[in-house]
CSV table of C-alpha atoms in Angstrom, one decimal:
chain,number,residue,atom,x,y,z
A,15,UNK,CA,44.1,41.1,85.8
A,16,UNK,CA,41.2,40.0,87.5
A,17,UNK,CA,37.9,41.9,86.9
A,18,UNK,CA,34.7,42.2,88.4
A,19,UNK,CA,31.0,40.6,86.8
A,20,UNK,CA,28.1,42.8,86.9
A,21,UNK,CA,24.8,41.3,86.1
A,22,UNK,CA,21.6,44.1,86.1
A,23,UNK,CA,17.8,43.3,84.9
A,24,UNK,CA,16.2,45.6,83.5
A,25,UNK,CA,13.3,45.5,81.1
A,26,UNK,CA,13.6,41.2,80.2
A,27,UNK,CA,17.5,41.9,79.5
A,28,UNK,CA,20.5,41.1,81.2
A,29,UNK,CA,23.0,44.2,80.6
A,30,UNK,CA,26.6,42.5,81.3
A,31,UNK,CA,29.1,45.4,83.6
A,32,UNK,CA,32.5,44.6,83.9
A,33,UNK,CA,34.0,46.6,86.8
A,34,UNK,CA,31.5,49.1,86.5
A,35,UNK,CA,31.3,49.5,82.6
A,36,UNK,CA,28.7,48.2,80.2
A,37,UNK,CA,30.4,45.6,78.1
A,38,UNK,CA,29.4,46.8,75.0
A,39,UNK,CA,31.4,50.1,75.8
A,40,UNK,CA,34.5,47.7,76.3
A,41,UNK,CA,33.7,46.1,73.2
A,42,UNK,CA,33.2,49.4,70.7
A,43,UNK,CA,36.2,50.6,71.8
A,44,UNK,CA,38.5,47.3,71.0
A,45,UNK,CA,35.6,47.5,67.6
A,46,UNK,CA,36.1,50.7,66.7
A,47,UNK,CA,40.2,49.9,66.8
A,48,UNK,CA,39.9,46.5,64.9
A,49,UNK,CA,37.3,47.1,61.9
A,50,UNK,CA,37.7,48.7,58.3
A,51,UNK,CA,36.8,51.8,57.4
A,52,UNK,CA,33.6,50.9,55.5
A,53,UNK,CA,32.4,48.6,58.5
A,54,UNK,CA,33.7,50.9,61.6
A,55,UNK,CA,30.3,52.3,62.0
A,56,UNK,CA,29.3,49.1,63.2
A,57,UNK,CA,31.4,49.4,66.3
A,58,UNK,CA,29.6,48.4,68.9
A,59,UNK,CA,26.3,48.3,67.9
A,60,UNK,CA,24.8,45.4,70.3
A,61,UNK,CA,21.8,45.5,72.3
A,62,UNK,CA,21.9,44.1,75.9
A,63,UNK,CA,21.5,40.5,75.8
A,64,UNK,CA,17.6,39.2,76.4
A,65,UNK,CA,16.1,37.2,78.2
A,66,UNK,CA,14.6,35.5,75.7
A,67,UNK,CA,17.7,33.8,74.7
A,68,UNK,CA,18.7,31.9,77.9
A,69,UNK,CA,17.3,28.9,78.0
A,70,UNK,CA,15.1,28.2,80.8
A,71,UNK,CA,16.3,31.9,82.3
A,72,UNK,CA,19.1,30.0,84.1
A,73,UNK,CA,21.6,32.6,83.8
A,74,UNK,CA,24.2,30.3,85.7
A,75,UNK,CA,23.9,27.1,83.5
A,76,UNK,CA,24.2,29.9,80.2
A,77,UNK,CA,27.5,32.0,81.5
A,78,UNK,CA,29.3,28.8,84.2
A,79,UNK,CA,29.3,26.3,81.8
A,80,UNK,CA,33.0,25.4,81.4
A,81,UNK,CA,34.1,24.8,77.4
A,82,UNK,CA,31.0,26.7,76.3
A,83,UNK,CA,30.6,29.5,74.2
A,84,UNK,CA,27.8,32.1,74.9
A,85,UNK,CA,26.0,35.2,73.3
A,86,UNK,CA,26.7,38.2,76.1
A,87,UNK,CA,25.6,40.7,73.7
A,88,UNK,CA,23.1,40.4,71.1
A,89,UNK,CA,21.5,42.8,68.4
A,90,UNK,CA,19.8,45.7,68.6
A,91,UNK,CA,16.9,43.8,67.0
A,92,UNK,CA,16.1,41.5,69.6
A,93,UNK,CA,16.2,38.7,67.5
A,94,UNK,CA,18.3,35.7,69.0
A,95,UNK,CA,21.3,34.7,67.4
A,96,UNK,CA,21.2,37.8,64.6
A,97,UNK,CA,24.5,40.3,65.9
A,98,UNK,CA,25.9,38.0,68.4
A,99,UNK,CA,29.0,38.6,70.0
A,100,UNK,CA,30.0,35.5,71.7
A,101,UNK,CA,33.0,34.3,73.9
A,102,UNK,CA,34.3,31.0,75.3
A,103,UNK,CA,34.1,30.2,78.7
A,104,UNK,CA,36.1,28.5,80.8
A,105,UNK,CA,35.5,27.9,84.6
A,106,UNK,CA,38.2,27.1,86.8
A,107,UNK,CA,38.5,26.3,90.9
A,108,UNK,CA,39.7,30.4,91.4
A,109,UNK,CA,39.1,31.9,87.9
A,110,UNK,CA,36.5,32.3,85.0
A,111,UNK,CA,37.7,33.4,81.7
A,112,UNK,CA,36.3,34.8,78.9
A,113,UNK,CA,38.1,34.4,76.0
A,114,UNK,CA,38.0,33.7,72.3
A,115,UNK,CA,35.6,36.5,71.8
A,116,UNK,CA,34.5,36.9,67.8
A,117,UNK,CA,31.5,38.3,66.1
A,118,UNK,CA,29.5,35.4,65.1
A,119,UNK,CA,28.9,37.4,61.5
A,120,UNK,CA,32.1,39.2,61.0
A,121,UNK,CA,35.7,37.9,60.6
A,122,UNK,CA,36.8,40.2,62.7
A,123,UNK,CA,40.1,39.5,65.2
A,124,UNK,CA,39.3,40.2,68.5
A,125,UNK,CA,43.0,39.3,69.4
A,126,UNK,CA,43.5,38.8,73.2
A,127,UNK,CA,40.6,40.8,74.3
A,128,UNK,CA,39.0,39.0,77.4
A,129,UNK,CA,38.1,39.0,80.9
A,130,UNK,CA,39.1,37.3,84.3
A,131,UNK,CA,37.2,36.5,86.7
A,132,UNK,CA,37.3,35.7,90.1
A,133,UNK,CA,35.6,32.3,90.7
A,134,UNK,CA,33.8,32.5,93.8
A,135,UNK,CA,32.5,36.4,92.8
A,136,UNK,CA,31.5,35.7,89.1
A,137,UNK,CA,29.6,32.2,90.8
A,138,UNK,CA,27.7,34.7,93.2
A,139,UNK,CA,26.8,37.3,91.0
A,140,UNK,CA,25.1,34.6,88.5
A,141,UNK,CA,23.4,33.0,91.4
A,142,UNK,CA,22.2,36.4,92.7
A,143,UNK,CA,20.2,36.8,89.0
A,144,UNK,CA,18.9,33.1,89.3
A,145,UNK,CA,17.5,33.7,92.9
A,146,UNK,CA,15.9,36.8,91.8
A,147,UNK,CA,14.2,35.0,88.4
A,148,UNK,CA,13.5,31.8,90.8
A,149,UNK,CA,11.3,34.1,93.0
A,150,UNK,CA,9.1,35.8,90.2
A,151,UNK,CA,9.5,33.7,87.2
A,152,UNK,CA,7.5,36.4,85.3
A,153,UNK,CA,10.2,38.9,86.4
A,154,UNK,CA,11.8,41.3,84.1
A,155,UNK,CA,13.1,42.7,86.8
A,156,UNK,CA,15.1,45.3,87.8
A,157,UNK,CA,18.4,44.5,89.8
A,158,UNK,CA,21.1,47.0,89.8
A,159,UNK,CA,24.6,46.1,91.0
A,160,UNK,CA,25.0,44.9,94.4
């Protein structure tokens, strides 16, 4: 099933939508069906990912690079790298995939839990971010879905 990117800036973070929903909403509720007990309050628990944590703000080169895998949400610490959840992307001529998706702390099995993409929308919506950085490289911005 092919789904649908949403990129928004807000406050020096990129909050990541997939057809309309935050994706840390997607991902607590696949969490909160794969974790123990003991850890299940843990479900989750990301923060928007920063800034701060793509290199040179070039959203498209972070989230289009084909074989790569990515931070989309981080922690609620804003500290790079310290709750990451992370999935491998692959870019195609008609689809981008997310896929592989695991906590980079927890051994915790994410199963098939992914997204789809359609190429030529997923391209535009990262390209829509960059323009927007490009013209006020200061910018924290605030870009809600188009």
């Amino acid at each position: 099933m092919i789904t649908r990117l949403g990129l928004h800036l807000e406050d020096g973070t990129l909050r990541v939508t997939v057809d309309g929903r935050p994706l840390v909403q997607d991902v607590a509720g696949v969490e909160r069906r794969i974790i123990d007990h003991p850890d299940r309050s843990l479900a989750g628990d990301y923060a928007d990912l920063g800034l701060h944590e793509v290199p040179d703000r070039d959203v498209t080169a972070y989230l289009a690079t084909d074989g790569a895998e990515r931070e989309v949400l981080g922690c609620t610490c804003g500290s790079a790298g310290c709750w990451p959840l992370l999935v491998r992307i692959t870019v195609g001529p008609r689809e981008v995939r997310w896929s592989d998706v695991r906590h980079g702390f927890r051994d915790w099995d994410y199963g098939g839990f992914g997204y789809t993409f359609a190429a030529d929308e997923y391209l535009a919506e990262l390209d829509a971010v960059d323009r927007l950085l490009r013209a006020d490289p200061n910018s924290t911005g605030t870009r809600g879905p188009w």
